[in-house]
Coordinates of C-alpha atoms and ligand atoms in Angstrom, one line a residue:
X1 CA 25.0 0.5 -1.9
X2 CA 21.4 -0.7 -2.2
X3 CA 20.3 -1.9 0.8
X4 CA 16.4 -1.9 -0.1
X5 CA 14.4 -4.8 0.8
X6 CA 10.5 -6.1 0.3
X7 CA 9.0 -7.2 2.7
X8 CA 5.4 -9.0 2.4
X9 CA 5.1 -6.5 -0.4
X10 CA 6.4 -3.6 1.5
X11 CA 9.6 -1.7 0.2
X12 CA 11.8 -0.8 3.3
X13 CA 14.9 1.7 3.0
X14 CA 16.8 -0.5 4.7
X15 CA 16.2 -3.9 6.8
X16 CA 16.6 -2.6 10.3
X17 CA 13.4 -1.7 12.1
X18 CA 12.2 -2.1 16.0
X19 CA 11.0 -5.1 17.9
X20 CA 7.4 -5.2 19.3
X21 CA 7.9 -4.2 22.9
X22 CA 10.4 -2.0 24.1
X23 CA 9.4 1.8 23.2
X24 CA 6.8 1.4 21.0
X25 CA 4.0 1.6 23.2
X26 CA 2.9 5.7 23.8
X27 CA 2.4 8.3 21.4
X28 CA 5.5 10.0 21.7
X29 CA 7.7 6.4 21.2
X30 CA 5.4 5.5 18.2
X31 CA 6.5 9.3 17.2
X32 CA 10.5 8.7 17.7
X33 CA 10.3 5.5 16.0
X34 CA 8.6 7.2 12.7
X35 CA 11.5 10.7 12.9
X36 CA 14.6 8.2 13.3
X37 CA 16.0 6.1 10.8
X38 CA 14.1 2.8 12.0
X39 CA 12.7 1.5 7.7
X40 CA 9.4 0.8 9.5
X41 CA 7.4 1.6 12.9
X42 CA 6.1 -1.5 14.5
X43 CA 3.8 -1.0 17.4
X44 CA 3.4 -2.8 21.0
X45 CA 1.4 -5.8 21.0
X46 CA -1.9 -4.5 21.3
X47 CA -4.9 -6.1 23.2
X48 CA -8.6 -5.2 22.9
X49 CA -8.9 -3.1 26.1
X50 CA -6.2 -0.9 27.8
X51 CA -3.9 -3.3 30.1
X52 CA -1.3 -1.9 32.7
X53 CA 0.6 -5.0 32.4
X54 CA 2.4 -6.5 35.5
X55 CA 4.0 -5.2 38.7
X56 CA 6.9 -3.1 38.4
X57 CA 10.2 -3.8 38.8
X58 CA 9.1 -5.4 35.7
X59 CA 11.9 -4.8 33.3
X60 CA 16.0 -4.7 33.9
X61 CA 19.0 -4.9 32.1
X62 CA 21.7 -7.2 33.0
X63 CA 25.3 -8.1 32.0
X64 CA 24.4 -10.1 28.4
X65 CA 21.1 -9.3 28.0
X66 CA 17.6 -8.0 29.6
X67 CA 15.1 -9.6 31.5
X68 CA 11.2 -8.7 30.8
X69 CA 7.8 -9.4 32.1
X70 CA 5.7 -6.7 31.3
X71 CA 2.9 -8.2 31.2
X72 CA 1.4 -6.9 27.5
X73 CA 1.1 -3.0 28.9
X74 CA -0.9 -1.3 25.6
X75 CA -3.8 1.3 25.1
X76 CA -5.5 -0.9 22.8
X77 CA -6.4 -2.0 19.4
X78 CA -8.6 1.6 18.7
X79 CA -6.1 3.4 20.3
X80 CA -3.3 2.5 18.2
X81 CA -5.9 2.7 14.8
X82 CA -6.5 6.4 16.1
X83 CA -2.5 7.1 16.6
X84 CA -1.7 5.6 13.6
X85 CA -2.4 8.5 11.1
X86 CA -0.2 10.7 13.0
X87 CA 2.5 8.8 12.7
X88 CA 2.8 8.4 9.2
X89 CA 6.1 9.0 7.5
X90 CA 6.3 8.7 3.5
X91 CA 8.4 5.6 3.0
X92 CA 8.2 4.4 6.0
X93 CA 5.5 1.3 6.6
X94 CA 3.6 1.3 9.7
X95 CA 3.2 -2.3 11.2
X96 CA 0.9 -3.1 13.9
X97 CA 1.7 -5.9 16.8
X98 CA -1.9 -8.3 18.0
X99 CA -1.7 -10.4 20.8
X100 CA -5.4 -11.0 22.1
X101 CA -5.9 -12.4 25.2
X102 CA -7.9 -15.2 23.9
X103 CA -8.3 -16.7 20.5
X104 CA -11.7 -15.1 19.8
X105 CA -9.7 -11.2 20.6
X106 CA -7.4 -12.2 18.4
X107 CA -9.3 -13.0 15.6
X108 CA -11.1 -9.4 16.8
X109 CA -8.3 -7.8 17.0
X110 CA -7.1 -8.8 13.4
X111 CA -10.7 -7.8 12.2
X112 CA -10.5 -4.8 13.2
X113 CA -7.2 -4.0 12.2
X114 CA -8.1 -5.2 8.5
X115 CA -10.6 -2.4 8.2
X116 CA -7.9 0.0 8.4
X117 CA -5.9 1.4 5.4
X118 CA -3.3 3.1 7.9
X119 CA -1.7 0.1 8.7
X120 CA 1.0 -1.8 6.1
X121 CA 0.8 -5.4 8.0
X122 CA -0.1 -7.5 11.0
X123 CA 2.4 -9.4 13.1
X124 CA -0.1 -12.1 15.3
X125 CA 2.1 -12.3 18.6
X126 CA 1.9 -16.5 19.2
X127 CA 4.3 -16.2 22.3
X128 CA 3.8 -13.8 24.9
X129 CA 5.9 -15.9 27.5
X130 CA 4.9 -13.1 30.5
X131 CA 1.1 -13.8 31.1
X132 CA 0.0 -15.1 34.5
X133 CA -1.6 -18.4 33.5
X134 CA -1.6 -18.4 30.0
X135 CA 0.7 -20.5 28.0
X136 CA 2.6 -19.1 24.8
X137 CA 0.1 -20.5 21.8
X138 CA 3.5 -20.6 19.9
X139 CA 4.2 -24.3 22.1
X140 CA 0.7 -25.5 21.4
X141 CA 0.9 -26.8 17.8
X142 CA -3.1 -27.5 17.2
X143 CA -3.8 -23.8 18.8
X144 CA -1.3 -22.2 16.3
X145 CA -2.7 -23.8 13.5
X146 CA -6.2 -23.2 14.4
X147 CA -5.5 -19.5 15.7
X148 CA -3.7 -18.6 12.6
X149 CA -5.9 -20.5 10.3
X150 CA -8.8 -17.9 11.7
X151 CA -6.5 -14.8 11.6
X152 CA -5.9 -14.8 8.0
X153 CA -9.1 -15.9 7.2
X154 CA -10.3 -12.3 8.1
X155 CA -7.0 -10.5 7.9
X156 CA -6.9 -7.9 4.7
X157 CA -3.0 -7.0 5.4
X158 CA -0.4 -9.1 4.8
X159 CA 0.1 -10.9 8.0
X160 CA 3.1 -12.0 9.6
X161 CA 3.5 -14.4 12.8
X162 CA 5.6 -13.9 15.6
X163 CA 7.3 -17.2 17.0
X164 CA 8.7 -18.3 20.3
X165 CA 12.0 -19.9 20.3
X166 CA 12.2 -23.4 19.3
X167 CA 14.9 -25.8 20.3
X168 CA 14.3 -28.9 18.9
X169 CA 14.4 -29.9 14.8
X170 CA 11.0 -31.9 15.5
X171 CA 9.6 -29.0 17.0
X172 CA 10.7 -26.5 13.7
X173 CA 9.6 -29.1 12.0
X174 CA 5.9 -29.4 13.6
X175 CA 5.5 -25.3 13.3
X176 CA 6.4 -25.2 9.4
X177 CA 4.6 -27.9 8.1
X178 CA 1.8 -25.1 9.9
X179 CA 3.1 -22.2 8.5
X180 CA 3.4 -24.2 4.5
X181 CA 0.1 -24.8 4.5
X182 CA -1.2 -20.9 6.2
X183 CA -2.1 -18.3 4.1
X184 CA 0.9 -15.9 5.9
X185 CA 3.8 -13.5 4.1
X186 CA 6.2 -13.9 7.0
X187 CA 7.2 -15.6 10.0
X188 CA 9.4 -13.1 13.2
X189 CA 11.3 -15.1 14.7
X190 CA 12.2 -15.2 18.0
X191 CA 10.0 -13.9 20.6
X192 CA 12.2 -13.7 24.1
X193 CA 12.6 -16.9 25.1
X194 CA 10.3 -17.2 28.5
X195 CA 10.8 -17.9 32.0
X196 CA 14.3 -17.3 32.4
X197 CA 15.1 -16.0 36.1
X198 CA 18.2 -13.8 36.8
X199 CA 18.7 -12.8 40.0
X200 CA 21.1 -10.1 42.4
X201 CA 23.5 -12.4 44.6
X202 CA 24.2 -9.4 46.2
X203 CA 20.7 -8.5 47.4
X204 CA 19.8 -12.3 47.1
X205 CA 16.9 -11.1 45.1
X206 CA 15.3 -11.1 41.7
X207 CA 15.6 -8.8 39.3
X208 CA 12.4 -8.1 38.4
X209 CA 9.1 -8.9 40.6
X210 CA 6.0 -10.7 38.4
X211 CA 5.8 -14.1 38.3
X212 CA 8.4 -14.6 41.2
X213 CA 11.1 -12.7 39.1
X214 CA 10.5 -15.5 35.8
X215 CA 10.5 -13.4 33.0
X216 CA 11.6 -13.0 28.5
X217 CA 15.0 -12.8 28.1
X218 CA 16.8 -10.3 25.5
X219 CA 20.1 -9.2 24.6
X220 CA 23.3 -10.5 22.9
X221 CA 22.6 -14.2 25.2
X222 CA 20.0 -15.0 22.8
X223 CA 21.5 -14.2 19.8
X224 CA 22.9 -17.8 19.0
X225 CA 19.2 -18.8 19.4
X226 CA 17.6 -16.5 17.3
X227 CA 20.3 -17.1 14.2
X228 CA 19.5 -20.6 14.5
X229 CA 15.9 -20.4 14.2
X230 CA 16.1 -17.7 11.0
X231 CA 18.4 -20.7 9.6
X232 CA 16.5 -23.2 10.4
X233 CA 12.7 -21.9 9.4
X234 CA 14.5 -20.5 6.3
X235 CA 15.0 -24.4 5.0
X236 CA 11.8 -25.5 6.1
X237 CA 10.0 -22.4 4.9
X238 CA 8.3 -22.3 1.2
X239 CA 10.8 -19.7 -0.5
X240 CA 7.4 -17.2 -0.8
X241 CA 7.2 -16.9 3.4
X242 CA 10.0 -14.5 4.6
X243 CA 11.5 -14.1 7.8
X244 CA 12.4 -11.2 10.1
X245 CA 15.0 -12.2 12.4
X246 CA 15.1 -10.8 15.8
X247 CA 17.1 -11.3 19.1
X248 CA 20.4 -9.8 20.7
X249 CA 21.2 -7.4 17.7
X250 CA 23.8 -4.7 19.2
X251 CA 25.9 -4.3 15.5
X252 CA 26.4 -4.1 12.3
X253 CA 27.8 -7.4 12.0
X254 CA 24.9 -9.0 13.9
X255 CA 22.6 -7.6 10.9
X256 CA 24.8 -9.0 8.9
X257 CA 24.6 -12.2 10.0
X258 CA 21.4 -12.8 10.5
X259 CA 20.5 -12.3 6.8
X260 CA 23.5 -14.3 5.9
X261 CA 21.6 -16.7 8.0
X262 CA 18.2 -16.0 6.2
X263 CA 16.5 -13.4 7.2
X264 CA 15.0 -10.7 4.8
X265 CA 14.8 -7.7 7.9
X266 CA 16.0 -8.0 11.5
X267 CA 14.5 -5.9 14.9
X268 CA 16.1 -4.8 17.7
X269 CA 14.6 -4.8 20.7
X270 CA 16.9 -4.7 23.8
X271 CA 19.7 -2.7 22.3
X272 CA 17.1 0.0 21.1
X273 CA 15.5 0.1 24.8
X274 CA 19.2 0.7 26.4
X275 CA 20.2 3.6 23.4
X276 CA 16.8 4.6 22.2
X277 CA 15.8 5.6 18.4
X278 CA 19.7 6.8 17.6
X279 CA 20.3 2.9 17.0
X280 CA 18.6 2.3 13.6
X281 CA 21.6 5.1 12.1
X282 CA 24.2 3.6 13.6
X283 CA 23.4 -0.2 12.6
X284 CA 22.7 1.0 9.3
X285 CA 26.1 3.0 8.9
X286 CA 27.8 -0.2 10.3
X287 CA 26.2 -2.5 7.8
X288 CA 27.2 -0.3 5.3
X289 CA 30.5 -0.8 6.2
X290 CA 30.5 -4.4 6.6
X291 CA 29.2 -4.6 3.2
X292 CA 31.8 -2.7 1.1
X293 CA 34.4 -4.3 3.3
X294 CA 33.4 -7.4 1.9
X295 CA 32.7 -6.6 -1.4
X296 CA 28.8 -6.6 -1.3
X297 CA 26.4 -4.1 -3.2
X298 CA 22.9 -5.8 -1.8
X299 CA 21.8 -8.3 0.7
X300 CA 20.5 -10.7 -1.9
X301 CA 24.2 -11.1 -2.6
X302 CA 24.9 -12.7 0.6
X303 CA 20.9 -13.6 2.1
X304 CA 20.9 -17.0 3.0
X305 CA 24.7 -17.9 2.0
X306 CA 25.4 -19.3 5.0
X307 CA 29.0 -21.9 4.7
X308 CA 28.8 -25.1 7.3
X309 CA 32.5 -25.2 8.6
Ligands
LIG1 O1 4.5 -7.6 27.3 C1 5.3 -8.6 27.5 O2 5.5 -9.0 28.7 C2 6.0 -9.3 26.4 C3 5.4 -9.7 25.3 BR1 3.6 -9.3 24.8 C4 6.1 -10.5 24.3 O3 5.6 -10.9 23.3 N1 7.4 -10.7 24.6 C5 8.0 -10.3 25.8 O4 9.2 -10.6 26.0 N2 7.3 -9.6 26.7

């Protein structure tokens, strides 16, 4: 079983690797993601200086998914580019997360970031949904453009963007006729989608406190959302821009089908902040399995094959 895949010239064991956010912040989660069976270690989204990020309660699990508003918690860009040699694994790619909190850190951020050789690429986060007065750039069509236009002008890594949910074909539309014409390797897609609200009926309250309890959601309720984007930017997309597909993977099968849907890798993000950095052996084992059961030796048997009923 080969189940091997390049991405933006990276080889990865195995498609399966964490989502920017949960656990990937300190040290010692940087650390468990590099000694578990995660095919690459992708960072927090890092700003220029240290943030504490928002209030707590800030983050909570609920039945279906998770609820977030963190708030872009991170020890900064040098921080991360002095981590990063420690936790280097052969084979394993390091990927680091930007998300500036303006266009000119961004373009800072990715800068400095370029100068580095410790680092494999650079995933620009467009659509932080959780800041206090800022909206997610991934909504504002001339921003993107412009912001990522400027990023890979000084970016010396392959660079990959991370996307907000989209919900409308005009809207998929507007963002890849962008990303055609950008000089980028990949596209993640989907950030959580923002301002959802869950609340304790019980306790009449909200689940989590920042922004009145408004906050990213996670989890198997957004899965329908992130397949469709995959499919959707991967027939819009020029064939040389991949896509890592992210939101609500919990299985085996939900790998599956998100590269039947289109996507080269897949993260997890709230199923590896409930069961931690034991999650990347299990998917993979349960890929495995969904693979032979089916017949295939490789995912470029099946990438993209999606059948309309
Ligand atoms: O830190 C956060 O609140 C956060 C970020 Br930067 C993001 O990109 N997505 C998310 O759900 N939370």
């Amino acid at each position: 079983m080969n189940l091997s895949v390049e991405l933006a010239g990276v080889i990865l064991k195995h498609p399966i690797y964490n989502a920017s956010g949960p656990l990937c912040t300190t040290p010692q989660d940087l650390e468990g993601l590099a000694n578990s069976q995660s095919s690459a270690v992708l960072t927090k989204s890092c700003t220029i200086l240290p943030r504490e990020g928002n209030p707590t309660p800030r983050y909570a699990d609920f039945e279906g998914g998770s609820i977030n508003s963190m708030g872009l918690p991170n020890l900064g860009v040098d921080t991360y580019l002095k981590i990063l040699p420690s936790i280097k694994v052969p084979g394993k790619p390091v990927f680091v997360s930007s998300s500036g909190m303006s266009f000119e850190d961004q373009v800072e951020i990715v800068t400095r970031l370029s100068m580095s050789a410790e680092l494999q690429a650079i995933e620009l986060n467009l659509s932080c949904p959780n800041l206090v007065g800022k909206p997610q750039i991934g909504y504002d069509f001339d921003q993107s453009q412009k912001l990522i236009h400027a990023a890979s002008k000084v970016c010396k890594h392959p660079l990959g963007v991370k996307l907000p949910p989209y919900f409308d074909f005009s809207h998929f539309q507007s963002m890849a006729d962008i990303l055609n014409e950008a000089d980028i390797q990949y596209i993640t897609c989907i950030n959580s989608p923002g301002n959802g609200l869950v609340i304790d009926a019980e306790t009449e309250t909200t689940l989590i406190r920042p922004k009145n309890g408004f906050g990213g959601i996670g989890g198997p309720i957004i899965k329908p959302f992130g397949l469709s984007n995959v499919c959707k930017f991967r027939e819009l997309l020029d064939p040389g821009i991949q896509i890592v597909g992210v939101g609500g993977i919990e299985t085996g099968m939900d790998v599956f089908e998100y590269i039947l849907a289109g996507a080269d890798a897949v993260q997890v993000g709230t199923a590896y902040m409930q069961q931690g950095p034991e999650i990347f052996e299990r998917l993979v084992r349960e890929l495995t399995q969904v693979m032979t059961r089916k017949g295939y030796a490789s995912l470029s048997q099946f990438r993209g094959k999606l059948k309309v009923a």
